[in-house]
mmCIF file of C-alpha atoms in Angstrom:
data_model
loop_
_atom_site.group_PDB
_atom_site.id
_atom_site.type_symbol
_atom_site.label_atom_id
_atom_site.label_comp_id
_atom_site.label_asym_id
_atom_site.label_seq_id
_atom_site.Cartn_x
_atom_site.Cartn_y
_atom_site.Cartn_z
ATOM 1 C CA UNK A 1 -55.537 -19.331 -83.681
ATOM 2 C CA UNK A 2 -55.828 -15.918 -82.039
ATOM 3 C CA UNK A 3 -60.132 -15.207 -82.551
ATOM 4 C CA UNK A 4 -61.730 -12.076 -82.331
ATOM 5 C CA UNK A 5 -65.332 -11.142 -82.465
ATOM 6 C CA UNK A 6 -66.971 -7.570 -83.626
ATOM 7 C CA UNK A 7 -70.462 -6.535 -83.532
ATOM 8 C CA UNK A 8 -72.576 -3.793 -83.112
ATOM 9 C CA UNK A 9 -74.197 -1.789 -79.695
ATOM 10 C CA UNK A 10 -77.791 -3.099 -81.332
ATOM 11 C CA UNK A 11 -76.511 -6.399 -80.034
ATOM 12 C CA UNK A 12 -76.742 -4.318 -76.009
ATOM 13 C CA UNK A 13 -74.036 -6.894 -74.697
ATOM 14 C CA UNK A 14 -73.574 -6.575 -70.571
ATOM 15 C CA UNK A 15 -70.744 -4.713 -69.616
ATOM 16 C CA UNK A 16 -68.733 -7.100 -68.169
ATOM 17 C CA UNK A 17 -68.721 -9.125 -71.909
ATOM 18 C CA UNK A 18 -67.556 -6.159 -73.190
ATOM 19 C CA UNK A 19 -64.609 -5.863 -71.325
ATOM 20 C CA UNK A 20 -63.375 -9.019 -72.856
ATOM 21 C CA UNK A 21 -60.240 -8.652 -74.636
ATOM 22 C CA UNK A 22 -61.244 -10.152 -78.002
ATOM 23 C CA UNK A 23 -64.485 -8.268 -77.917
ATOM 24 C CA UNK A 24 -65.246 -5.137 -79.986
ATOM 25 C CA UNK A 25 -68.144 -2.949 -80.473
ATOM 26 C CA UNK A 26 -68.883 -0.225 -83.137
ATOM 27 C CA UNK A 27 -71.627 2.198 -82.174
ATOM 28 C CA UNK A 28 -74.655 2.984 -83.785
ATOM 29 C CA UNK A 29 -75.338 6.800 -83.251
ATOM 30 C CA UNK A 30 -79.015 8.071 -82.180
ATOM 31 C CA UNK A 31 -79.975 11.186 -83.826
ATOM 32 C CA UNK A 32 -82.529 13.266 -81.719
ATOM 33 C CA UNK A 33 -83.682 16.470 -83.378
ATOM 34 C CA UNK A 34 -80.408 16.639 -85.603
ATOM 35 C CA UNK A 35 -77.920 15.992 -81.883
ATOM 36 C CA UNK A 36 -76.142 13.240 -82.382
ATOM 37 C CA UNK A 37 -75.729 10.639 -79.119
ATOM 38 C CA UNK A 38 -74.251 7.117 -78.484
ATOM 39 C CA UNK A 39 -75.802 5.193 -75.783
ATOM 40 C CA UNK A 40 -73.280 4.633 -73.345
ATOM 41 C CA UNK A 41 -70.983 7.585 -73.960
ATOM 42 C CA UNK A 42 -73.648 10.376 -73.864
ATOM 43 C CA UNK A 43 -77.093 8.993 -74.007
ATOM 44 C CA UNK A 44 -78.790 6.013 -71.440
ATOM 45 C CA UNK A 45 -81.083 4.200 -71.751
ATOM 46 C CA UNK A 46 -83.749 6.151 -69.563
ATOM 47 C CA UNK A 47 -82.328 9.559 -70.940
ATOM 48 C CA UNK A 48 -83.158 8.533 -74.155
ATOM 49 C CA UNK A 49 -86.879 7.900 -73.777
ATOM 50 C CA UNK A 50 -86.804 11.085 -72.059
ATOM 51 C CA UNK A 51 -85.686 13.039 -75.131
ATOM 52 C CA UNK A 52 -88.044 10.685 -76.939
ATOM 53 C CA UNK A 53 -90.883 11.957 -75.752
ATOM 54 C CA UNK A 54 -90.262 15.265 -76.125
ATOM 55 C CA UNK A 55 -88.509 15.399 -79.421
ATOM 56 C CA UNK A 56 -90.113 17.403 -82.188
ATOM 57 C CA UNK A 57 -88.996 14.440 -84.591
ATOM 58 C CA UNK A 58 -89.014 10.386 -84.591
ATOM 59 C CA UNK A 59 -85.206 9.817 -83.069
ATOM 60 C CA UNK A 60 -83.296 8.379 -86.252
ATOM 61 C CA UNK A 61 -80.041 6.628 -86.287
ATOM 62 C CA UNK A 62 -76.611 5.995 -88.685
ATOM 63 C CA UNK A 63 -74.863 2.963 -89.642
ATOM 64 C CA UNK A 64 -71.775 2.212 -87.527
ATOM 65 C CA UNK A 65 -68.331 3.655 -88.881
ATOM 66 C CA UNK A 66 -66.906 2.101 -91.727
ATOM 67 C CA UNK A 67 -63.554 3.825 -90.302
ATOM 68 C CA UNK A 68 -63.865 2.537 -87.066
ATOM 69 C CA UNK A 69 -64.070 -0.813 -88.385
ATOM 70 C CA UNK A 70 -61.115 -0.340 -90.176
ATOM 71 C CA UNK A 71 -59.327 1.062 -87.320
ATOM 72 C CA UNK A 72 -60.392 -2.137 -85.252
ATOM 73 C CA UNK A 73 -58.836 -4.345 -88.019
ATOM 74 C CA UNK A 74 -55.696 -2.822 -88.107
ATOM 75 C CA UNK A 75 -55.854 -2.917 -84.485
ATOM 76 C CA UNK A 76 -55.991 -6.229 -84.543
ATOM 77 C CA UNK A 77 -53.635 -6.946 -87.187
ATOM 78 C CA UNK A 78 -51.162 -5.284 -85.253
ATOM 79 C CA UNK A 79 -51.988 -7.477 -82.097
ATOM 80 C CA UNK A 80 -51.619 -10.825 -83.997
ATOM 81 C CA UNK A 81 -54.915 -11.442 -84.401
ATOM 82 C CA UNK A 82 -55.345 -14.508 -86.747
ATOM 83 C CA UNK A 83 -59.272 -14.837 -87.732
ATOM 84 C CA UNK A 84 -61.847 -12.805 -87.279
ATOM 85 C CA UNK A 85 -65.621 -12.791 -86.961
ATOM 86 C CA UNK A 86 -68.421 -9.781 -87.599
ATOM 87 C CA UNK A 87 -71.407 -9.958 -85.936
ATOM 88 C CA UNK A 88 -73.802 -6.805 -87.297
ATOM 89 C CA UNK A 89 -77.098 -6.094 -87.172
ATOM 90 C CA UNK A 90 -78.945 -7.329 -90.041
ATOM 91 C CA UNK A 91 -78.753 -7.054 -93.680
ATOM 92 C CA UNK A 92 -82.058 -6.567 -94.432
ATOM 93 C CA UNK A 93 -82.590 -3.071 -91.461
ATOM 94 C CA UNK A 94 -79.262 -1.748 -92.332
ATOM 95 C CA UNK A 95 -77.200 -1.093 -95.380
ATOM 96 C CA UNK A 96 -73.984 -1.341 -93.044
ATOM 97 C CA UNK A 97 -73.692 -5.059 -94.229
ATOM 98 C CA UNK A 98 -73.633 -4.214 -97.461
ATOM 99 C CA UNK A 99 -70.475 -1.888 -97.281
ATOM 100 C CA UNK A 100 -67.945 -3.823 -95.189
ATOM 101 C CA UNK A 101 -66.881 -6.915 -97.683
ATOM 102 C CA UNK A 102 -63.812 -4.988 -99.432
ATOM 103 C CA UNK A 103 -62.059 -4.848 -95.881
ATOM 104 C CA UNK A 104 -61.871 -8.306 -96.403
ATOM 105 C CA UNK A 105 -59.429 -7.814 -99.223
ATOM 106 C CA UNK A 106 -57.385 -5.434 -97.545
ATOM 107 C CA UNK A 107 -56.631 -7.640 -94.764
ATOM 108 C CA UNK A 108 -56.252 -10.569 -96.729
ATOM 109 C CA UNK A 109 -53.416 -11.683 -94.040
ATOM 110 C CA UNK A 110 -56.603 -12.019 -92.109
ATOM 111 C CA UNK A 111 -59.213 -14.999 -92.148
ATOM 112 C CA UNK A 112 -62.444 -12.945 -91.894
ATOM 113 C CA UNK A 113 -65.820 -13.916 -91.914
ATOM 114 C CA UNK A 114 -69.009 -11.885 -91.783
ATOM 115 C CA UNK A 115 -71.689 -13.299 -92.138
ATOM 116 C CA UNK A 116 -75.634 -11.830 -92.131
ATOM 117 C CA UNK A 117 -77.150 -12.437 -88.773
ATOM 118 C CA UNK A 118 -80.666 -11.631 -90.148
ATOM 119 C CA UNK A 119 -81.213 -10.575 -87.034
ATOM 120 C CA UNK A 120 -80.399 -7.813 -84.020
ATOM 121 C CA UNK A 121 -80.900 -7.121 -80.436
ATOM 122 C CA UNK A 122 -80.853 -10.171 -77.837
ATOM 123 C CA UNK A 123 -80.303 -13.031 -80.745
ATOM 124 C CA UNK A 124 -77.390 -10.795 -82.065
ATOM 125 C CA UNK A 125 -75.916 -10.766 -78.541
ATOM 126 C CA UNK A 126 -76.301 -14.369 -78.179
ATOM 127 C CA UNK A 127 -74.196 -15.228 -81.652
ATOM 128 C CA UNK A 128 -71.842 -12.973 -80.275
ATOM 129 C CA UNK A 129 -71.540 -14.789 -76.838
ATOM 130 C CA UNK A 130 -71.832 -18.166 -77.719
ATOM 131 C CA UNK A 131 -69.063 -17.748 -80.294
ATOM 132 C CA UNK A 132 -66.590 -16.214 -77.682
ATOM 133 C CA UNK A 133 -67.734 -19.365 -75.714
ATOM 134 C CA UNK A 134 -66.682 -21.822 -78.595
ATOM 135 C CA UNK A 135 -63.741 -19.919 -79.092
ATOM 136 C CA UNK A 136 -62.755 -20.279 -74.747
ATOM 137 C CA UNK A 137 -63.571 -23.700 -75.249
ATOM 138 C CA UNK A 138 -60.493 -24.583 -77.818
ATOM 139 C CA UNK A 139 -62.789 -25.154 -80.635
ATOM 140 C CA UNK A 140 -61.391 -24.997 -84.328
ATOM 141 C CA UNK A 141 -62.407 -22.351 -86.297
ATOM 142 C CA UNK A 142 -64.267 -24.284 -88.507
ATOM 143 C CA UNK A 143 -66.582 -26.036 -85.767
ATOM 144 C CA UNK A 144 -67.539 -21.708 -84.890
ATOM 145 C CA UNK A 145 -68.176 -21.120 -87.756
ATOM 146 C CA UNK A 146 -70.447 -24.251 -88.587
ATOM 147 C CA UNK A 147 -72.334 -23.766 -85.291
ATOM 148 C CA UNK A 148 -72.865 -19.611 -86.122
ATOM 149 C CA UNK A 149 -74.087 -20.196 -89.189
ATOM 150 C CA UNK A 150 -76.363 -22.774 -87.830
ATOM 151 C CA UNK A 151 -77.540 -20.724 -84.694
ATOM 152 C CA UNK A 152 -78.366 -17.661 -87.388
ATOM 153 C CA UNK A 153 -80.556 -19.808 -89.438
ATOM 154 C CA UNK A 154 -82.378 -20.672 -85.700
ATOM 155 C CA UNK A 155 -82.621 -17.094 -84.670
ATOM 156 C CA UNK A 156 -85.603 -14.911 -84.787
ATOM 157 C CA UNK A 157 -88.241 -12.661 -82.916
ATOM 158 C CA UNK A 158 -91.584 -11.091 -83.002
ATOM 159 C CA UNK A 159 -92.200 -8.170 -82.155
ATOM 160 C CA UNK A 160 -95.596 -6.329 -80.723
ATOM 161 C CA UNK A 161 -95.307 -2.477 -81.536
ATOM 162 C CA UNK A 162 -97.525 0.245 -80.133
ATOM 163 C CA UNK A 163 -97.454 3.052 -83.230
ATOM 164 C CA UNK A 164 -96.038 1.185 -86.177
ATOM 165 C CA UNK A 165 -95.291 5.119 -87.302
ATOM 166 C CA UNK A 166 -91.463 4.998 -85.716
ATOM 167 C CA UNK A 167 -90.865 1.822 -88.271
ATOM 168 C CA UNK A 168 -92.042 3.611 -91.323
ATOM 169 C CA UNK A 169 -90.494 7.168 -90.404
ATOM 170 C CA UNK A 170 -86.722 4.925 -90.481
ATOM 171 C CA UNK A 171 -87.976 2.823 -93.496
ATOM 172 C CA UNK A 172 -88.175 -0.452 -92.219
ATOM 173 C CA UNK A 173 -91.705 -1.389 -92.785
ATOM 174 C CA UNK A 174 -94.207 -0.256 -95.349
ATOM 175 C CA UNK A 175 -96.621 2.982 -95.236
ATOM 176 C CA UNK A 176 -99.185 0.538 -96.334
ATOM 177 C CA UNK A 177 -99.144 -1.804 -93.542
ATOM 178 C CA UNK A 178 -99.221 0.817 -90.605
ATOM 179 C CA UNK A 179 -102.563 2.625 -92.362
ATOM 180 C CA UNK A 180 -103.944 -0.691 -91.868
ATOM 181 C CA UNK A 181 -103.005 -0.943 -88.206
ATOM 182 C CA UNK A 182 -103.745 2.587 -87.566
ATOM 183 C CA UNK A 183 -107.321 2.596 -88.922
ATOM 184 C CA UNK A 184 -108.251 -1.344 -87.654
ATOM 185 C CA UNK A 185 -106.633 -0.456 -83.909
ATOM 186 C CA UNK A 186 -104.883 -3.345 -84.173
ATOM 187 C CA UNK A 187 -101.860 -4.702 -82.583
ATOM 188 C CA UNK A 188 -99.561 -5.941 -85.372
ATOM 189 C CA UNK A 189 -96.893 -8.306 -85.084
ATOM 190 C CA UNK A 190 -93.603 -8.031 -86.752
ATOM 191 C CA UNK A 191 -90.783 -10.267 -87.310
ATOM 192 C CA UNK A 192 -87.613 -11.019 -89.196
ATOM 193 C CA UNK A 193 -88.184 -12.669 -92.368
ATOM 194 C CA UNK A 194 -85.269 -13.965 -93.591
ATOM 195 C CA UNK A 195 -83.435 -11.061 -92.114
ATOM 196 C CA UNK A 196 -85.708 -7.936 -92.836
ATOM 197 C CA UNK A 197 -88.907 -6.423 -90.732
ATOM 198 C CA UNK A 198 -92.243 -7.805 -92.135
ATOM 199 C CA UNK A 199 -95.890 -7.593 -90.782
ATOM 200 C CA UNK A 200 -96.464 -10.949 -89.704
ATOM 201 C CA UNK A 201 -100.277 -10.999 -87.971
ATOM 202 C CA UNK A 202 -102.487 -8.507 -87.325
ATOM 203 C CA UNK A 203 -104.184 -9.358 -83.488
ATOM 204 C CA UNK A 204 -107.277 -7.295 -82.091
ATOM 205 C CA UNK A 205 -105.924 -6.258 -78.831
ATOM 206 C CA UNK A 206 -102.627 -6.169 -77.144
ATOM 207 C CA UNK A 207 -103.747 -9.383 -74.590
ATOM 208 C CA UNK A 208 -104.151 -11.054 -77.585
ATOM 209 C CA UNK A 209 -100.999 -10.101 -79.572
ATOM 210 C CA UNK A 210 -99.050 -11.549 -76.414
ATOM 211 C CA UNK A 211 -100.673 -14.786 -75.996
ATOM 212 C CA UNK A 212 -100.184 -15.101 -79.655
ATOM 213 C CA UNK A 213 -96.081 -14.515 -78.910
ATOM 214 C CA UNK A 214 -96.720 -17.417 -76.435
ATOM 215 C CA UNK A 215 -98.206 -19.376 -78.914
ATOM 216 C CA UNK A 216 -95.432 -18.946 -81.570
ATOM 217 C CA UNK A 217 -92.449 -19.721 -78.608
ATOM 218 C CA UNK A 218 -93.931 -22.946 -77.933
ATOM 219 C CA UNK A 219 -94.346 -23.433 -81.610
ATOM 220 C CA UNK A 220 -90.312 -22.545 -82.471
ATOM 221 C CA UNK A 221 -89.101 -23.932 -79.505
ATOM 222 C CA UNK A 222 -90.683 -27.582 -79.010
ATOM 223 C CA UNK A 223 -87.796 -29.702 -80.511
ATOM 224 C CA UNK A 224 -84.780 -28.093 -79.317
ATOM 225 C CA UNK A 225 -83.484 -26.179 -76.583
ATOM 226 C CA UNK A 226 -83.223 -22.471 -76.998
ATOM 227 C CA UNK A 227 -81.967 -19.188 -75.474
ATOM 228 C CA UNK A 228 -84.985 -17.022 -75.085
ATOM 229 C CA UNK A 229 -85.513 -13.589 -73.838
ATOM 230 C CA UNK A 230 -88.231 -11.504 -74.008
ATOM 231 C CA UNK A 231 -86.973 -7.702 -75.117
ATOM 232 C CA UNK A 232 -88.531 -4.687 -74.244
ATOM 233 C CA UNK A 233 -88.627 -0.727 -74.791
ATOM 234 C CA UNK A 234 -89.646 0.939 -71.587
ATOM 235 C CA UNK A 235 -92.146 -1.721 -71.213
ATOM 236 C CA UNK A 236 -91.036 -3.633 -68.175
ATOM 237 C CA UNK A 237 -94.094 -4.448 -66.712
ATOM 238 C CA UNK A 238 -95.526 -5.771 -70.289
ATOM 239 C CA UNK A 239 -92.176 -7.624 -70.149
ATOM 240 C CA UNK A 240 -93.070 -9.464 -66.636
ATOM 241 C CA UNK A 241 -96.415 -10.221 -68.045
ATOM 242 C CA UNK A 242 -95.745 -11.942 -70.520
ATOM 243 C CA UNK A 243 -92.982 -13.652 -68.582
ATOM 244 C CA UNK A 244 -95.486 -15.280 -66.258
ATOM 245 C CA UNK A 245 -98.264 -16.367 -68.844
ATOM 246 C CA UNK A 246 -95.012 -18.008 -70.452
ATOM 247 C CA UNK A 247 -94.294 -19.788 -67.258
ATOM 248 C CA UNK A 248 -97.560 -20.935 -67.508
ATOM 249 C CA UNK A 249 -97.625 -22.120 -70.567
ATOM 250 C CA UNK A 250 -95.852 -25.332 -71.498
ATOM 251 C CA UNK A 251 -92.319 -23.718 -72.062
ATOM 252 C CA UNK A 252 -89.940 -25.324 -69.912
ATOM 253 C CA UNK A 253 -87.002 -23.428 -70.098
ATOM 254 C CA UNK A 254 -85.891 -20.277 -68.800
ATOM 255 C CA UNK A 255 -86.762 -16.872 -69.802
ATOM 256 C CA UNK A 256 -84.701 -13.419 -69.423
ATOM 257 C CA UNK A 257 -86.298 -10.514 -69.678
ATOM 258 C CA UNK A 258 -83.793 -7.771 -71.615
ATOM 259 C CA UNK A 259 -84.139 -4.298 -72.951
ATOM 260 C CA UNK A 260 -83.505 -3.318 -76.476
ATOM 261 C CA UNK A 261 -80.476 -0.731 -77.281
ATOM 262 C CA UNK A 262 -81.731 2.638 -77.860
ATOM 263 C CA UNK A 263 -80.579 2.375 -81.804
ATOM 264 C CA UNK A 264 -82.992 -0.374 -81.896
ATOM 265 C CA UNK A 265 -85.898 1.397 -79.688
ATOM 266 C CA UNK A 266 -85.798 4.181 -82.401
ATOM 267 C CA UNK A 267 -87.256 2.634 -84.673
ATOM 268 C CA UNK A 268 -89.625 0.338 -82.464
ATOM 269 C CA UNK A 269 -91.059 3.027 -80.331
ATOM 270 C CA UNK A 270 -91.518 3.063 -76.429
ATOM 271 C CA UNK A 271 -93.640 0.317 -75.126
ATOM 272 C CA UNK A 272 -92.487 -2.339 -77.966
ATOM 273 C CA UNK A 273 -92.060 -6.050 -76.795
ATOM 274 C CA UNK A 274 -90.948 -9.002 -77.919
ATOM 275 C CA UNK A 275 -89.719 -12.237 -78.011
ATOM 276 C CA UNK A 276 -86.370 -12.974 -79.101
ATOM 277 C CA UNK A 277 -84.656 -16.867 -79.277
ATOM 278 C CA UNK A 278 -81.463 -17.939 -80.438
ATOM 279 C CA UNK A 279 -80.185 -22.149 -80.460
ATOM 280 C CA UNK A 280 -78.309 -22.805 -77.918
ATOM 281 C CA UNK A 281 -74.542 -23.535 -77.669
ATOM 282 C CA UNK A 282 -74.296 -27.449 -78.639
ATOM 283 C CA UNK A 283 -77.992 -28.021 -79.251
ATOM 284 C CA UNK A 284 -78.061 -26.747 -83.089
#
């Protein structure tokens, strides 16, 4: 077995991962005031909340290439690859999902699996990881592909948003629900629900929102032993916060703080947090 692993630049893997030679990434492209950018090729990170700020327009973004996709198939056809996983961003914020299953056909010489992570950012990147990891460790295919599917049905986050505005402008969360937060001044929490963006508590005030993230780690995480991060958008000092009140908490294990991919940050907004937790490898 020759494996291979594709995802997505929502999943923000660290460079060095990326240089792996069964790795492969498809952009998602940013679109700021109708200039296109991909973050990494022309467009970081702190360039990006730059333009941000300044745009006339909510940033936007595009699914990843269905061609490039194909391109990285053949690719790998050509390299005798053998199976193949696809890690994307989630069904339910992206209609990329829906649009890739007839590849599956035409490389039928292929075994090819992609399934819906339900999720993106940090949990995304961990799928991705820990798979590779399987994979390095001479597991059979069917042992990664038990554990992935298990570790997606584990994964999740919840998110704390400043202006629930840059979700409704992309058309992942309802016009209804961000009145409500606007008029109230409230600080709503989001999270994946079974794999799209729903309003999942409305808190008074931000100190409050982030004790109530603490609340719901502890909750998710006291039976088995998880990798958790907490994700942010320009908000590293929210980030470390949140981080130590965590540390004081009852969690015992360990906490990495991460930043989301600009794709993701478009639609979140600058100053977005949250926290992000994935099974880990072996303790499904």
């Amino acid at each position: 077995m020759k494996l291979a692993v594709i995802t997505d630049s929502s999943a923000n893997l660290d460079e060095s991962f990326k240089k792996k030679n069964n790795v492969f990434v498809l952009d998602i492209p940013v679109i700021i005031d109708n200039e296109t950018f991909i973050e990494g090729k022309n467009l970081e990170i702190d360039d990006f909340y730059k333009k941000m700020e300044t745009a006339q327009e909510f940033p936007t973004t595009s699914q990843p290439s269905l061609a490039d996709l194909d391109d990285v198939l053949a690719c790998l056809s050509k390299e005798n690859y053998t199976h193949v996983i696809g890690l994307f961003l989630s069904s339910g914020i992206s209609g990329f999902y829906q649009n890739i299953h007839y590849l599956v056909d035409e490389y039928s010489h292929l075994t090819i699996r992609f399934p819906d992570t339900k999720i993106c950012s940090f949990p995304l990147r961990m799928l991705v990881e820990n798979t590779i990891a399987s994979y390095e460790a001479g597991h059979p295919f069917s042992i990664i592909e038990r554990d992935l599917l298990q570790q997606i049905s584990g994964s999740g986050a919840y998110v704390v948003v400043d202006d629930l505005n840059h979700l409704v402008k992309g058309g992942r969360l309802s016009n209804g629900s961000a009145l409500i937060g606007n008029l109230l001044s409230i600080k709503p929490i989001i999270y994946f629900n079974n794999g799209s963006l729903e309003l999942f508590e409305r808190v008074r005030t931000e100190k409050k929102a982030h004790n109530r993230l603490i609340e719901i780690l502890n909750d998710v995480t006291s039976n088995h032993t998880f990798d958790v991060s907490i994700v942010h958008a320009n908000a590293i000092e929210k980030a470390e916060k949140i981080r130590d009140l965590i540390l004081q908490s009852n969690y015992q294990g360990n906490i990495l703080i991460t930043t989301f991919s600009c794709a993701i940050a478009a639609h979140l907004g600058k100053g977005a947090v949250a926290i992000a937790f994935t099974p880990s490898a072996g303790d499904e």
